[in-house]
Coordinates of C-alpha atoms (C1' of nucleotides) in Angstrom, one line a residue:
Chain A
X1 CA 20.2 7.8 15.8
X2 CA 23.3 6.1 14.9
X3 CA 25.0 7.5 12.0
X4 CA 25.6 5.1 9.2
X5 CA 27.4 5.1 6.2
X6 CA 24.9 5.1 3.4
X7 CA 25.8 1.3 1.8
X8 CA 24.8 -0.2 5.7
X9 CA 22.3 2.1 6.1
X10 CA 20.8 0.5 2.9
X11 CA 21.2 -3.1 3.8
X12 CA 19.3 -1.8 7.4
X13 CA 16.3 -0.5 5.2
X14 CA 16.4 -3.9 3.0
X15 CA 16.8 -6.0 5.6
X16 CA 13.6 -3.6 7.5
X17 CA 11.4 -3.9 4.2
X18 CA 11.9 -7.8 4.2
X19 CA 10.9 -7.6 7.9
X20 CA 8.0 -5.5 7.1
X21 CA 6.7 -7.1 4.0
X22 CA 7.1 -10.8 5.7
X23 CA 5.7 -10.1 8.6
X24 CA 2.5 -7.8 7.0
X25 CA 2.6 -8.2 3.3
X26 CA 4.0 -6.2 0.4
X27 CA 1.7 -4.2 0.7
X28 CA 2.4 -2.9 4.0
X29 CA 6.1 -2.2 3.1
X30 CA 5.4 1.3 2.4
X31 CA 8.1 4.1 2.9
X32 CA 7.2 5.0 5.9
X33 CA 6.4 1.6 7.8
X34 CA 10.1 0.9 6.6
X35 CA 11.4 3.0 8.4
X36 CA 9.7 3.1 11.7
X37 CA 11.1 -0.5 11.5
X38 CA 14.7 0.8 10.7
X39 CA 14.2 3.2 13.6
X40 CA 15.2 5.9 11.4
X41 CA 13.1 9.0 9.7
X42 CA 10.9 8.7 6.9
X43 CA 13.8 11.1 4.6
X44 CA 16.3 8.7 5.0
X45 CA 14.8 6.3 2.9
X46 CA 14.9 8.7 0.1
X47 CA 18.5 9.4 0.5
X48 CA 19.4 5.8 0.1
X49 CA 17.1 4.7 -2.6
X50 CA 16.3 6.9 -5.5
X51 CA 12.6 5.7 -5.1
X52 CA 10.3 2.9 -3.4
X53 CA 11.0 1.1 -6.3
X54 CA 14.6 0.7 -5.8
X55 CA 14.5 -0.2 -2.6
X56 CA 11.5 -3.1 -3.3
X57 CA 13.9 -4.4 -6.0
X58 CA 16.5 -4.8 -3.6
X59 CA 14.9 -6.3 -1.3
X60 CA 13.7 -9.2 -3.9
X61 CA 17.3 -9.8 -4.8
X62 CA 17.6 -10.0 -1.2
X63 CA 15.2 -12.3 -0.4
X64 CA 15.6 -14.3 -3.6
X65 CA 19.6 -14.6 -2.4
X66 CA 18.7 -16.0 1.1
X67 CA 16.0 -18.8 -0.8
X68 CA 19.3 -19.5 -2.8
X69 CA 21.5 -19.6 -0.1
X70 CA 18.7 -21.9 2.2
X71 CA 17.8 -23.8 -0.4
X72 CA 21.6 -25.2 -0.8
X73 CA 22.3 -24.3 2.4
X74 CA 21.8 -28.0 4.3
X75 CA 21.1 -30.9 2.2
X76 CA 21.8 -33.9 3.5
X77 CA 24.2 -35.6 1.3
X78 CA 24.8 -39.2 3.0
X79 CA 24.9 -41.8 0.4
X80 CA 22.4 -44.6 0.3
X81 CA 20.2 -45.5 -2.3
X82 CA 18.5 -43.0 -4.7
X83 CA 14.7 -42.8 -3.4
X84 CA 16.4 -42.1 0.5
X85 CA 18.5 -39.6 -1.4
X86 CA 15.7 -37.8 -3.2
X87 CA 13.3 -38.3 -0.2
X88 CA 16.1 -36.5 1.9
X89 CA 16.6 -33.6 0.0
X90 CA 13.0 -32.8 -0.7
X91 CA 12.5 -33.1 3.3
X92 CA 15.1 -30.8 3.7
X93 CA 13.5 -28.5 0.8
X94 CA 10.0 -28.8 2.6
X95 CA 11.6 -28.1 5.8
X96 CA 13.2 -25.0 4.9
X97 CA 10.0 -23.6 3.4
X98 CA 7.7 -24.7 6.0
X99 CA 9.9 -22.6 8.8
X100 CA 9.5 -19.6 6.9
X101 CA 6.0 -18.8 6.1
X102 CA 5.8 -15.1 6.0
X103 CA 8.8 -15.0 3.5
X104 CA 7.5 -17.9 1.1
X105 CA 4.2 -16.0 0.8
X106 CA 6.1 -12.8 -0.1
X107 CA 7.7 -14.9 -2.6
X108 CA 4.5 -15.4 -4.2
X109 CA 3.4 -11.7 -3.5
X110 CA 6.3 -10.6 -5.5
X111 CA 6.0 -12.8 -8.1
X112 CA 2.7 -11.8 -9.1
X113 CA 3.6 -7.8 -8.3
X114 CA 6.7 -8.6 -10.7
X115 CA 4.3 -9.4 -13.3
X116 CA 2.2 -6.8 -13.1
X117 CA 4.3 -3.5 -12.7
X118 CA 7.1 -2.7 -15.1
X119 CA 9.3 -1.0 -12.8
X120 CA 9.5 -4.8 -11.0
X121 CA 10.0 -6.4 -14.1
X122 CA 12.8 -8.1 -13.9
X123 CA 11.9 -9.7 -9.8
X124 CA 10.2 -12.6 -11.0
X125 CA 12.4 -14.1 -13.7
X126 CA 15.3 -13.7 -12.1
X127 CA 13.4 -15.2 -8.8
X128 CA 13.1 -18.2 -11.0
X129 CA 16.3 -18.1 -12.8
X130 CA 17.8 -18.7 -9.1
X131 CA 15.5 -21.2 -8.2
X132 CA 15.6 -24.1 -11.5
X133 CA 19.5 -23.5 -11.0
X134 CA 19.5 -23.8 -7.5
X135 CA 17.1 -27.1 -8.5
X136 CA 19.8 -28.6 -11.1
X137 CA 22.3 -28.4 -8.3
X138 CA 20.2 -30.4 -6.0
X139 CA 19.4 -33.0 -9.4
X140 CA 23.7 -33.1 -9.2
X141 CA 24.0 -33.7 -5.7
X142 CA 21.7 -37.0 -5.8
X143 CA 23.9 -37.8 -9.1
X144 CA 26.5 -37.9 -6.8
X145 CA 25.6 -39.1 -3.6
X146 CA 23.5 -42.0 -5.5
X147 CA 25.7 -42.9 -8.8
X148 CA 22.3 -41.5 -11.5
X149 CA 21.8 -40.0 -14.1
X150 CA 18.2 -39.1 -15.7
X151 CA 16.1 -40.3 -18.3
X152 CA 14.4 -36.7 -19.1
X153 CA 17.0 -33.6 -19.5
X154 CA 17.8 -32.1 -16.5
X155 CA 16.0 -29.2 -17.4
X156 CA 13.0 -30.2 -17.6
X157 CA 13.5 -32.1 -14.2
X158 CA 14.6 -28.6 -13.0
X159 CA 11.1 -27.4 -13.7
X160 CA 9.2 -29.8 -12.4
X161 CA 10.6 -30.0 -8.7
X162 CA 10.4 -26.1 -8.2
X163 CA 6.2 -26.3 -9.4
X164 CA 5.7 -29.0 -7.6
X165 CA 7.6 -27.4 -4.6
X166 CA 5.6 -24.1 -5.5
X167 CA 2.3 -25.9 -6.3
X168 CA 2.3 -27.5 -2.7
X169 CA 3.7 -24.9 -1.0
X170 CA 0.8 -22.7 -2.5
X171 CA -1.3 -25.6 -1.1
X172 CA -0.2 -25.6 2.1
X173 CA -0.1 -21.8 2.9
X174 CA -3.7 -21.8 2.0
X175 CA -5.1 -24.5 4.1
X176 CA -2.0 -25.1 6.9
X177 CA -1.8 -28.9 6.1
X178 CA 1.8 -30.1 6.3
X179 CA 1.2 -33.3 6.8
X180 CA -0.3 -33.1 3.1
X181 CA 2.4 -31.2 1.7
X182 CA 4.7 -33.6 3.0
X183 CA 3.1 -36.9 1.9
X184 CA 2.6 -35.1 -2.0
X185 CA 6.2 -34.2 -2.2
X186 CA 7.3 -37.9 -1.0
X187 CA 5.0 -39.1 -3.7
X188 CA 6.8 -37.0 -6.2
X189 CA 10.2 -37.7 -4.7
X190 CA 9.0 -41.5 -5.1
X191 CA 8.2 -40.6 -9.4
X192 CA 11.4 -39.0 -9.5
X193 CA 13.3 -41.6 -8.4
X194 CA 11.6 -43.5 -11.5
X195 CA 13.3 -41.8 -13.7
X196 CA 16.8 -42.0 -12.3
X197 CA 18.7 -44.6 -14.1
X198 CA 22.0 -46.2 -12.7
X199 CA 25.0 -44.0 -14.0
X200 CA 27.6 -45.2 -16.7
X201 CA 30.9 -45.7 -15.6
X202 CA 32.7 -42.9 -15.5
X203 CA 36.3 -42.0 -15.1
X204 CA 36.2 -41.3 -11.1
X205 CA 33.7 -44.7 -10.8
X206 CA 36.3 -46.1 -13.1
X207 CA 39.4 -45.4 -10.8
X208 CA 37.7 -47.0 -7.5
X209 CA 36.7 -49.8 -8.9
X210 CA 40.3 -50.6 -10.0
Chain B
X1 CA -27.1 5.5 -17.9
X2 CA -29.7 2.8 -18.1
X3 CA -31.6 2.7 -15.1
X4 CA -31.1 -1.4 -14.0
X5 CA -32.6 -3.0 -10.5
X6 CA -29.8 -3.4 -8.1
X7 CA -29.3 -7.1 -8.6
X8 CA -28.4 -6.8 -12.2
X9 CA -26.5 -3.7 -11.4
X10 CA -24.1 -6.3 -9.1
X11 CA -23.5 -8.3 -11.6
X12 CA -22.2 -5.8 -13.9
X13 CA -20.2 -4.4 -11.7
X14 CA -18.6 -7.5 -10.7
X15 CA -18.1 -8.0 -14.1
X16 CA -16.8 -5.0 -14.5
X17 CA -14.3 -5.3 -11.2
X18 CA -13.3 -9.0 -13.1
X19 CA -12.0 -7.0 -16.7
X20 CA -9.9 -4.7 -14.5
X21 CA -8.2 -6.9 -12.5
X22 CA -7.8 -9.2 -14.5
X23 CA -6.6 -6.8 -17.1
X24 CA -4.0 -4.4 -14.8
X25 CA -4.0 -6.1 -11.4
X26 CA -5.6 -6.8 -8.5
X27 CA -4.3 -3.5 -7.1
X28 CA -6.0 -1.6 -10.1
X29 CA -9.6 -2.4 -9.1
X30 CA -10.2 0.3 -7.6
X31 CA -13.7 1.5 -7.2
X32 CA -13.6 4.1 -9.2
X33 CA -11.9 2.1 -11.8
X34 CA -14.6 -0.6 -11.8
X35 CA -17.3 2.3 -11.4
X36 CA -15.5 3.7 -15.1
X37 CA -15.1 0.0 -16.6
X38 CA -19.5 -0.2 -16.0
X39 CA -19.7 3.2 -16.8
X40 CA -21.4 4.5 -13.9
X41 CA -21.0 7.1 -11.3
X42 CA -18.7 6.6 -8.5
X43 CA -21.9 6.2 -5.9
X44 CA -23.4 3.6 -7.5
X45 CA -20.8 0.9 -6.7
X46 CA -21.7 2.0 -2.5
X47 CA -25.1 1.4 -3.6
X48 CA -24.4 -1.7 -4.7
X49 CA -22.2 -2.7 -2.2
X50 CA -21.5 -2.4 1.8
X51 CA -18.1 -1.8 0.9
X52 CA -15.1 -2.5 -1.5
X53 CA -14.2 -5.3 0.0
X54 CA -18.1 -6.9 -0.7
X55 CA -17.1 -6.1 -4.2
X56 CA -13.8 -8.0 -4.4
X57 CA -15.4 -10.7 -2.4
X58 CA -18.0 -11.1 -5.1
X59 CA -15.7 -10.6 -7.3
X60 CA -13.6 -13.6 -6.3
X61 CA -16.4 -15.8 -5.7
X62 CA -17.0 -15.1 -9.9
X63 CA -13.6 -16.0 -10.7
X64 CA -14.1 -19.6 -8.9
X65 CA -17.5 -20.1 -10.2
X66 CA -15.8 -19.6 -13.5
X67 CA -12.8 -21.4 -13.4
X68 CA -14.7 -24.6 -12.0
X69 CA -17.0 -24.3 -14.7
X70 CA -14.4 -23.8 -17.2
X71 CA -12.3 -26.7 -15.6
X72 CA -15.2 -29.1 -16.1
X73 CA -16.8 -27.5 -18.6
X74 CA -15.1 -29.4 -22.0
X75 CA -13.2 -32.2 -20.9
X76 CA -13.0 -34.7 -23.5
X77 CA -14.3 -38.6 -22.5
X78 CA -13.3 -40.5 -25.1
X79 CA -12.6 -43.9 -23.9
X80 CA -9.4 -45.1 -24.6
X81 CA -6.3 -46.3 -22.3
X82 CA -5.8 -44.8 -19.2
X83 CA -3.0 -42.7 -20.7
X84 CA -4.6 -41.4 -23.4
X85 CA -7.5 -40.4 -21.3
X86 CA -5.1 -38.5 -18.8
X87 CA -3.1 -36.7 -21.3
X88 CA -6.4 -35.2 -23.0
X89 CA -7.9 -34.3 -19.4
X90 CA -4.8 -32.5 -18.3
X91 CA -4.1 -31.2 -21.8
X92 CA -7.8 -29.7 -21.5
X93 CA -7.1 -28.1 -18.4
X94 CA -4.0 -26.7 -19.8
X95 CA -5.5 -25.2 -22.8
X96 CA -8.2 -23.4 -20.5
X97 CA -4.9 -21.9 -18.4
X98 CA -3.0 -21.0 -21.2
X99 CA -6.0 -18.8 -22.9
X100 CA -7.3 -17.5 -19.8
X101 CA -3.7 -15.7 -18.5
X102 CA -5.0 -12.5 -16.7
X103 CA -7.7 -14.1 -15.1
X104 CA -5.4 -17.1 -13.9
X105 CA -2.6 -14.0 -12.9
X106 CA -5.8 -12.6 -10.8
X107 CA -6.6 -15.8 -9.3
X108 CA -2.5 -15.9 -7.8
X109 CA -3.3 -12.3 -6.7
X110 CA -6.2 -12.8 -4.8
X111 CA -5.0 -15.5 -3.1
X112 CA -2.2 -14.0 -1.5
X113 CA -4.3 -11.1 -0.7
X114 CA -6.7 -13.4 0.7
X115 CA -3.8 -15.0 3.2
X116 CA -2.9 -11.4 3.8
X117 CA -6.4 -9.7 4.7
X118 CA -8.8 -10.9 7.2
X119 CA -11.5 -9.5 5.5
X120 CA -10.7 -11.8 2.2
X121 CA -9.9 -14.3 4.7
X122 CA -12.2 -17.1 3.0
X123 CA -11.7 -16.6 -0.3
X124 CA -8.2 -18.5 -0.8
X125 CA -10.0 -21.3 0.8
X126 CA -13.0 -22.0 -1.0
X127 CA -10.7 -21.2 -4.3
X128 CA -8.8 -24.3 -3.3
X129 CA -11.7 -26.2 -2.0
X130 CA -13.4 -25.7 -5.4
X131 CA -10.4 -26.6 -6.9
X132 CA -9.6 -29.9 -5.4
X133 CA -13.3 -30.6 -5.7
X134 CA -12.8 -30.3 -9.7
X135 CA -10.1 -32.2 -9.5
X136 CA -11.9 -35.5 -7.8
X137 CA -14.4 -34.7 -10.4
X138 CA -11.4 -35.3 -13.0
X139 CA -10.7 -38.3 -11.3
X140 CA -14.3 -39.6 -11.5
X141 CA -13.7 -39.4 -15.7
X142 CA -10.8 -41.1 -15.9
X143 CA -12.4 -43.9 -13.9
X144 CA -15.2 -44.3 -15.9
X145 CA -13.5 -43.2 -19.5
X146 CA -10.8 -45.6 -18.4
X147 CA -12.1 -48.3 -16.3
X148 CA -9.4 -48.0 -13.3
X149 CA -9.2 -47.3 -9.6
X150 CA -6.6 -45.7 -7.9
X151 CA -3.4 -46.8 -5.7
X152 CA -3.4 -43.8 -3.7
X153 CA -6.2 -41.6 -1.6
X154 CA -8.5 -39.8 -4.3
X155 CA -7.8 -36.8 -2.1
X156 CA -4.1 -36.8 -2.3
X157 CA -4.1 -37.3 -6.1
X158 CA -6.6 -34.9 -6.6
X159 CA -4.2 -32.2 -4.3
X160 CA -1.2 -33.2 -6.3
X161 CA -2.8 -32.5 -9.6
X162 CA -4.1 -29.0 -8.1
X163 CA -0.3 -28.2 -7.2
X164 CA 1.2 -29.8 -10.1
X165 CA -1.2 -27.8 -12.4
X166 CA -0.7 -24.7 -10.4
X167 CA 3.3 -24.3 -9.8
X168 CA 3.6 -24.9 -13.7
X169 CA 1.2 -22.3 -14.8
X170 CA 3.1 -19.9 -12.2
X171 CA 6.2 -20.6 -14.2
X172 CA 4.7 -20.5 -17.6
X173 CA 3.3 -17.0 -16.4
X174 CA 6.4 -15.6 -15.8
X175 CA 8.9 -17.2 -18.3
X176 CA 5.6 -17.8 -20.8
X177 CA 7.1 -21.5 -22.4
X178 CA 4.0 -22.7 -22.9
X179 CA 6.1 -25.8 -24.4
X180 CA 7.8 -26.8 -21.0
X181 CA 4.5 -26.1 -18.9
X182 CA 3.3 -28.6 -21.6
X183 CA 5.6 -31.0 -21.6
X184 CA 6.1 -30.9 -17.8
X185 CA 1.7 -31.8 -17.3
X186 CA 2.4 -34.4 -20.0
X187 CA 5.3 -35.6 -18.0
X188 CA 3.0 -35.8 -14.8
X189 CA 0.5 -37.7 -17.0
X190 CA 2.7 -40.3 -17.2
X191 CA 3.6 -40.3 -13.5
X192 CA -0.6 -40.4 -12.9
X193 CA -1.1 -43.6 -14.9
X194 CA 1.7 -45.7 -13.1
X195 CA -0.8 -44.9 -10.4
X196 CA -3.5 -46.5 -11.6
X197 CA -5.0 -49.8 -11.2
X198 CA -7.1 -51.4 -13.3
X199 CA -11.0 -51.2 -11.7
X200 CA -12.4 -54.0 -10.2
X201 CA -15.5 -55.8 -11.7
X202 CA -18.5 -53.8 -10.4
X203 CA -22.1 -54.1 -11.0
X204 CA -22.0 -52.3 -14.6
X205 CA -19.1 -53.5 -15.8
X206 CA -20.4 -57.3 -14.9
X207 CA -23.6 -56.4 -16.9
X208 CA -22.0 -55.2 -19.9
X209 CA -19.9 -58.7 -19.7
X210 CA -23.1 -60.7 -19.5
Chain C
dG1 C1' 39.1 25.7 15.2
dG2 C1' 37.1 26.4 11.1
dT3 C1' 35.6 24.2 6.9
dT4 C1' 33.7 20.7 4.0
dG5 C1' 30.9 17.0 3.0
dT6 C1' 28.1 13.2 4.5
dC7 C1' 24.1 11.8 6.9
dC8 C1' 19.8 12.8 9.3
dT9 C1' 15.4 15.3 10.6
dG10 C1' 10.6 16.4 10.2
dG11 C1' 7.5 19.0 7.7
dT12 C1' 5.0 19.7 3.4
dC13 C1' 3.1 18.9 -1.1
dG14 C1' 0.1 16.9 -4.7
dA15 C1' -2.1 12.7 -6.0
dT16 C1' -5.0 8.8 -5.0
dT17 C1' -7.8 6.2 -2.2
dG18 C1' -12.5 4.5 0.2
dT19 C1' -16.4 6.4 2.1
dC20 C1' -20.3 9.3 2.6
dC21 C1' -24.0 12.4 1.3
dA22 C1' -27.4 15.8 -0.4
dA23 C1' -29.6 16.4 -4.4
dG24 C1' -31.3 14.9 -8.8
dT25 C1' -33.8 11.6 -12.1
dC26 C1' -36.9 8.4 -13.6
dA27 C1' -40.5 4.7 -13.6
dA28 C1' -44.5 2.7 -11.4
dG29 C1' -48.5 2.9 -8.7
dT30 C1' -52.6 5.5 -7.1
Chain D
dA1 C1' -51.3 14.4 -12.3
dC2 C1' -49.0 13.3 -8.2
dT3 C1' -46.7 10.8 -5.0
dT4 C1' -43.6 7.3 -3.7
dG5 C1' -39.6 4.7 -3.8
dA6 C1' -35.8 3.0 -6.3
dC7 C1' -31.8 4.3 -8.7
dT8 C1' -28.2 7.7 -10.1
dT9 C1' -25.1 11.7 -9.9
dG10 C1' -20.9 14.1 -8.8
dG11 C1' -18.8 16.6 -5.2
dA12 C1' -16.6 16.6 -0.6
dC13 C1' -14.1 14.5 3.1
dA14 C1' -10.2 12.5 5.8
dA15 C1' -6.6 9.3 5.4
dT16 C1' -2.6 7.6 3.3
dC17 C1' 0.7 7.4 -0.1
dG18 C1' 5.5 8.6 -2.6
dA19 C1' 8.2 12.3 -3.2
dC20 C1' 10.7 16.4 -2.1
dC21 C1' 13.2 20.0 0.4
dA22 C1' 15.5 23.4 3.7
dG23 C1' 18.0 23.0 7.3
dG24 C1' 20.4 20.8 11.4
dA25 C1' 23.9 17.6 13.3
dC26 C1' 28.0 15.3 13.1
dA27 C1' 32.7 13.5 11.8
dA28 C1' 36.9 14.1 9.2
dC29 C1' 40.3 16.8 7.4
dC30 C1' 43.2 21.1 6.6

DNA sequence: GGTTGTCCTGGTCGATTGTCCAAGTCAAGT
DNA sequence: ACTTGACTTGGACAATCGACCAGGACAACC
């Protein structure tokens, strides 16, 4: 056994527990099956985490970083007109969750965990705190890439494309149909584009059109 | 301890199972929990059932039955425009969410479990099956209430208003704005009467013209 | 080369779990 | 009254869990 210092040796365990609890639910991400997937011995964990807890909350801040991180990661940002724009991005949103099913579901697992235990209090807001921020920066992107702005504030626009995301996600792990998934969130990329409105002109509009 | 024939002892015990999870968490329901919610003995709930997971199966089959019932159990049908008519439906749904949040928490809970254990392998399934199956139902109201038809497949619609209705109660159950889950249905209200058509004269309708 | 401190090992403990069972209790039928 | 069968009781069991600990191994520094 390699001999780490203890801040690697506790991104090894996190990054063992996300392997874990993806691959076998949160459930199965006990102290022990941790790690036996670290490939170290069951004190270790102890030494780098005060308790289970610890370590489960780091791995949501984990997990909920990489989302982030995916989310923004590769959204197509060619300009055409808004509904290709919107269409685009949700594709790429879709895509991203659709390659990933074990991690989506534990998502979900730890959303409902973090509602019921105390000690994971904090998981789930903060899960969703990422996600209708991550969602504003996509509603920016199509301002740019498409010259809109929105009829409804941006927050509530926020909302709405994570549940809708979540809702057919949900959907989709429970029956396997992506070809549904897909077609509901084109529909809702289609309503959203409704509600984009061509955007005033501004000082940077302003300056090329002189 | 009242002496009760075994099929009547079921039920209470399902009940019982229902109060607790729904209450503390899926996780909570343990058998001796439900055996102290019913106030019987530990042995009686292996009388009663096989094994735990009969229990939670029952126990999830309950928490369908009831949610369809609920779902189209007080759904106004006055007749008015199809707007109208949409808003009250989903804002009837909504209410029965909003009072209902441990069970609806449970109903998240057991389908994850449900995609994680083979042995609850079905129950996410039918939950969802039921679900969309309420939903058409919905759809049939509006029809009549409204006198329209549909531009899309009844199917998709009714699976969008299943994910729609689902990723915003996950938020509200975590942030708990009932105003934005509210505003967000009413926002998807909207979107669902741009979708629809007005109905084609049909045999009743011509009668009623006569 | 000895010392110090970090990191790792593997066993052990008490608590909780699902499952099972031998015995007890009670109502109904003969 | 007595038997039969349905229902109940509460303890016991093995398995698994998080937590803890005494000690071994190793690298760095004096």
């Amino acid at each position: 056994m390699n001999r780490l210092p203890v801040a690697e040796r506790r991104e090894q365990l996190i990054e063992a527990a996300l392997a874990v609890a993806s691959r076998d639910g949160i459930d199965a991400a006990t102290v022990r099956a941790v790690a036996a997937e670290a490939g170290v011995s069951l004190g270790v964990v102890h030494y780098c985490f005060q308790d289970k807890d610890e370590l489960l909350r780091a791995m949501a801040h984990a997990i909920t970083s990489a989302n982030l991180e995916r989310s923004l990661g590769e959204l197509p940002a060619e300009a055409e007109d808004v509904e290709s724009v919107i269409e685009g991005v949700l594709e790429a949103l879709w895509a991203g969750i659709r390659d990933s099913r074990g991690p989506q579901l534990l998502s979900y697992e730890l959303t409902t965990s973090s509602l019921r235990h105390s000690e994971l209090n904090q998981v789930a807001i903060e899960q969703y705190r990422g996600q209708w921020a991550a969602a504003e920066q996509v509603l920016d992107l199509v301002e740019r890439s498409a010259h809109v702005s929105w009829s409804m504030p941006r927050g509530a626009i926020a909302r709405s494309i994570v549940a809708v995301i979540d809702g057919f996600s949900l959907a989709w792990l429970v029956d396997g149909d992506s070809e549904a998934a897909r077609n509901g969130l084109q529909g809702f990329g289609r309503y959203l584009a409704t509600i984009a409105v061509p955007a005033p002109i501004e000082a940077d509009a302003a300056a090329s059109l002189a």
